[in-house]
């Protein structure tokens, strides 16, 4: 609705983090098609008119961001992207789809590549209520289902994951586009909550409550899908709170919706804090982060060494597991850097000096004789 706001937001996004902005761009393109169908149906002439307007402001945004985008694009095509062409694509499931039921329990983060409903189990109830709700048009339900399926399937097949990650194999955390998945899910939940009525709520409860029994039986039969006692407890609390709010709809519609929304926010903050505290305590199996105390100890140790160095380039071995070289954070010059765009320049430098083993000299790993020498 506002070209100026669009340009401001898009330029800010592209300059701040062009990699994440690229994923946001794909999402906005899909979102444009989705919202147009929901609001206007299949009016081709109106669609073209709105698409041209959006393309106009997109062009302005990209040109304003060119000082960041052009050098990055050129370096990436020479380095990271240049080694991974379309011909190398393979349709591979990065995770077992049978692990998805884990997502129906608070904090059930067992597998790295599985998309999770992090935040609240209330989302599960609201997503199902969206399907049952007669106040929501069939056209919107179909368009939403298609959009939701596209995003969900992109987690399952690597060929689609490559598209989200800039037509390149994602390194480390594979599903970086999870934030758009979560955003879209919450948008659906918001609309489902606004239009929720008592009849829809009862249908949803009759549908979901038995499914939880099935999921618990299924998970208990598969040791690889074990869920902690704490996850079961907080899931039970979320389910009970949702049932109470759904039953309150008959007499206290406004109050029950507000209460449910507040609970969603509260449990999201609690679960976020729970995961963060677990990550920095170093006691969770799915993280490599060191404890806060260990991180501080290692930082002070390396900082002391870095402060005593003369001008030049160095490679100080970092004993922490999460980050193997924190030159920028500690404040010394290093030939290794956490950015794909620098890999090309590094490789060219090593080749110039006669080194052939350039992959290991630029990889994100521990100290190597080659790096120490340079």
PDB file of C-alpha atoms in Angstrom, residues 222-333:
ATOM      1  CA  UNK A 222      10.411 -45.331  18.561  1.00  0.00           C
ATOM      2  CA  UNK A 223      13.411 -44.803  20.884  1.00  0.00           C
ATOM      3  CA  UNK A 224      15.002 -42.378  18.400  1.00  0.00           C
ATOM      4  CA  UNK A 225      12.060 -40.003  18.952  1.00  0.00           C
ATOM      5  CA  UNK A 226      12.337 -39.842  22.726  1.00  0.00           C
ATOM      6  CA  UNK A 227      10.873 -36.702  24.329  1.00  0.00           C
ATOM      7  CA  UNK A 228      11.946 -35.365  27.711  1.00  0.00           C
ATOM      8  CA  UNK A 229       9.708 -35.297  30.772  1.00  0.00           C
ATOM      9  CA  UNK A 230       9.813 -31.468  30.719  1.00  0.00           C
ATOM     10  CA  UNK A 231       8.521 -31.420  27.131  1.00  0.00           C
ATOM     11  CA  UNK A 232       5.580 -33.645  28.060  1.00  0.00           C
ATOM     12  CA  UNK A 233       4.781 -31.464  31.080  1.00  0.00           C
ATOM     13  CA  UNK A 234       4.818 -28.114  29.270  1.00  0.00           C
ATOM     14  CA  UNK A 235       2.873 -29.657  26.354  1.00  0.00           C
ATOM     15  CA  UNK A 236       0.205 -30.860  28.795  1.00  0.00           C
ATOM     16  CA  UNK A 237      -0.045 -27.348  30.276  1.00  0.00           C
ATOM     17  CA  UNK A 238      -0.418 -25.822  26.784  1.00  0.00           C
ATOM     18  CA  UNK A 239      -3.077 -28.331  25.765  1.00  0.00           C
ATOM     19  CA  UNK A 240      -5.084 -27.775  28.988  1.00  0.00           C
ATOM     20  CA  UNK A 241      -4.898 -23.966  28.634  1.00  0.00           C
ATOM     21  CA  UNK A 242      -6.038 -24.192  25.008  1.00  0.00           C
ATOM     22  CA  UNK A 243      -8.984 -26.438  25.924  1.00  0.00           C
ATOM     23  CA  UNK A 244     -10.077 -24.025  28.674  1.00  0.00           C
ATOM     24  CA  UNK A 245      -9.894 -21.000  26.341  1.00  0.00           C
ATOM     25  CA  UNK A 246     -11.771 -22.849  23.593  1.00  0.00           C
ATOM     26  CA  UNK A 247     -14.568 -23.803  26.006  1.00  0.00           C
ATOM     27  CA  UNK A 248     -14.767 -20.189  27.266  1.00  0.00           C
ATOM     28  CA  UNK A 249     -15.648 -19.039  23.741  1.00  0.00           C
ATOM     29  CA  UNK A 250     -19.332 -19.808  24.283  1.00  0.00           C
ATOM     30  CA  UNK A 251     -19.822 -17.074  26.915  1.00  0.00           C
ATOM     31  CA  UNK A 252     -16.621 -15.030  26.908  1.00  0.00           C
ATOM     32  CA  UNK A 253     -15.479 -14.872  23.278  1.00  0.00           C
ATOM     33  CA  UNK A 254     -13.407 -11.677  23.427  1.00  0.00           C
ATOM     34  CA  UNK A 255     -11.779 -12.490  26.783  1.00  0.00           C
ATOM     35  CA  UNK A 256     -10.911 -16.073  25.821  1.00  0.00           C
ATOM     36  CA  UNK A 257      -9.239 -14.981  22.555  1.00  0.00           C
ATOM     37  CA  UNK A 258      -7.214 -12.339  24.358  1.00  0.00           C
ATOM     38  CA  UNK A 259      -6.201 -14.886  27.015  1.00  0.00           C
ATOM     39  CA  UNK A 260      -5.134 -17.408  24.372  1.00  0.00           C
ATOM     40  CA  UNK A 261      -3.077 -14.789  22.521  1.00  0.00           C
ATOM     41  CA  UNK A 262      -1.352 -13.759  25.758  1.00  0.00           C
ATOM     42  CA  UNK A 263      -0.600 -17.383  26.592  1.00  0.00           C
ATOM     43  CA  UNK A 264       0.943 -17.882  23.138  1.00  0.00           C
ATOM     44  CA  UNK A 265       3.229 -14.899  23.712  1.00  0.00           C
ATOM     45  CA  UNK A 266       4.101 -16.020  27.230  1.00  0.00           C
ATOM     46  CA  UNK A 267       4.907 -19.606  26.340  1.00  0.00           C
ATOM     47  CA  UNK A 268       6.926 -18.454  23.315  1.00  0.00           C
ATOM     48  CA  UNK A 269       9.069 -16.252  25.572  1.00  0.00           C
ATOM     49  CA  UNK A 270       9.432 -19.070  28.114  1.00  0.00           C
ATOM     50  CA  UNK A 271      10.421 -21.656  25.501  1.00  0.00           C
ATOM     51  CA  UNK A 272      12.784 -19.217  23.825  1.00  0.00           C
ATOM     52  CA  UNK A 273      14.462 -18.526  27.159  1.00  0.00           C
ATOM     53  CA  UNK A 274      14.583 -22.248  27.911  1.00  0.00           C
ATOM     54  CA  UNK A 275      16.415 -23.016  24.677  1.00  0.00           C
ATOM     55  CA  UNK A 276      18.758 -20.065  25.024  1.00  0.00           C
ATOM     56  CA  UNK A 277      19.706 -20.980  28.594  1.00  0.00           C
ATOM     57  CA  UNK A 278      20.252 -24.559  27.487  1.00  0.00           C
ATOM     58  CA  UNK A 279      22.409 -23.463  24.572  1.00  0.00           C
ATOM     59  CA  UNK A 280      24.682 -21.265  26.649  1.00  0.00           C
ATOM     60  CA  UNK A 281      24.956 -23.804  29.432  1.00  0.00           C
ATOM     61  CA  UNK A 282      26.262 -26.279  26.881  1.00  0.00           C
ATOM     62  CA  UNK A 283      24.055 -29.078  28.234  1.00  0.00           C
ATOM     63  CA  UNK A 284      21.839 -29.748  25.203  1.00  0.00           C
ATOM     64  CA  UNK A 285      22.769 -32.412  22.626  1.00  0.00           C
ATOM     65  CA  UNK A 286      21.640 -30.312  19.639  1.00  0.00           C
ATOM     66  CA  UNK A 287      24.018 -27.406  20.193  1.00  0.00           C
ATOM     67  CA  UNK A 288      27.764 -26.940  19.968  1.00  0.00           C
ATOM     68  CA  UNK A 289      27.843 -23.663  21.892  1.00  0.00           C
ATOM     69  CA  UNK A 290      30.156 -23.466  24.914  1.00  0.00           C
ATOM     70  CA  UNK A 291      28.923 -22.503  28.345  1.00  0.00           C
ATOM     71  CA  UNK A 292      28.964 -18.798  29.238  1.00  0.00           C
ATOM     72  CA  UNK A 293      31.787 -19.325  31.727  1.00  0.00           C
ATOM     73  CA  UNK A 294      33.890 -21.320  29.265  1.00  0.00           C
ATOM     74  CA  UNK A 295      33.304 -18.757  26.526  1.00  0.00           C
ATOM     75  CA  UNK A 296      34.439 -15.918  28.782  1.00  0.00           C
ATOM     76  CA  UNK A 297      37.522 -17.842  29.915  1.00  0.00           C
ATOM     77  CA  UNK A 298      38.558 -18.654  26.348  1.00  0.00           C
ATOM     78  CA  UNK A 299      37.897 -15.100  25.164  1.00  0.00           C
ATOM     79  CA  UNK A 300      40.046 -13.535  27.889  1.00  0.00           C
ATOM     80  CA  UNK A 301      42.836 -16.008  27.200  1.00  0.00           C
ATOM     81  CA  UNK A 302      42.935 -15.251  23.458  1.00  0.00           C
ATOM     82  CA  UNK A 303      42.408 -11.521  23.999  1.00  0.00           C
ATOM     83  CA  UNK A 304      45.525 -11.449  26.177  1.00  0.00           C
ATOM     84  CA  UNK A 305      47.543 -13.067  23.371  1.00  0.00           C
ATOM     85  CA  UNK A 306      46.031 -10.827  20.680  1.00  0.00           C
ATOM     86  CA  UNK A 307      46.878  -7.651  22.619  1.00  0.00           C
ATOM     87  CA  UNK A 308      50.558  -8.638  22.708  1.00  0.00           C
ATOM     88  CA  UNK A 309      50.829  -9.191  18.923  1.00  0.00           C
ATOM     89  CA  UNK A 310      52.625  -6.818  16.589  1.00  0.00           C
ATOM     90  CA  UNK A 311      51.034  -5.581  13.350  1.00  0.00           C
ATOM     91  CA  UNK A 312      50.423  -8.403  10.849  1.00  0.00           C
ATOM     92  CA  UNK A 313      48.133 -11.326  10.074  1.00  0.00           C
ATOM     93  CA  UNK A 314      47.723 -14.136  12.591  1.00  0.00           C
ATOM     94  CA  UNK A 315      45.781 -17.300  13.238  1.00  0.00           C
ATOM     95  CA  UNK A 316      45.166 -17.872  16.950  1.00  0.00           C
ATOM     96  CA  UNK A 317      43.705 -21.277  17.721  1.00  0.00           C
ATOM     97  CA  UNK A 318      40.402 -20.923  19.512  1.00  0.00           C
ATOM     98  CA  UNK A 319      39.650 -23.736  22.000  1.00  0.00           C
ATOM     99  CA  UNK A 320      35.863 -23.191  21.877  1.00  0.00           C
ATOM    100  CA  UNK A 321      33.793 -25.553  19.746  1.00  0.00           C
ATOM    101  CA  UNK A 322      31.249 -23.099  18.385  1.00  0.00           C
ATOM    102  CA  UNK A 323      33.512 -20.554  16.751  1.00  0.00           C
ATOM    103  CA  UNK A 324      36.926 -21.714  15.614  1.00  0.00           C
ATOM    104  CA  UNK A 325      38.312 -18.287  14.789  1.00  0.00           C
ATOM    105  CA  UNK A 326      36.932 -15.105  16.296  1.00  0.00           C
ATOM    106  CA  UNK A 327      39.456 -12.668  14.888  1.00  0.00           C
ATOM    107  CA  UNK A 328      36.913  -9.920  14.291  1.00  0.00           C
ATOM    108  CA  UNK A 329      35.360 -10.272  17.745  1.00  0.00           C
ATOM    109  CA  UNK A 330      38.695 -10.295  19.561  1.00  0.00           C
ATOM    110  CA  UNK A 331      40.350  -7.650  17.393  1.00  0.00           C
ATOM    111  CA  UNK A 332      43.299  -9.062  15.485  1.00  0.00           C
ATOM    112  CA  UNK A 333      44.009  -9.548  11.761  1.00  0.00           C
TER     113      UNK A 333
END
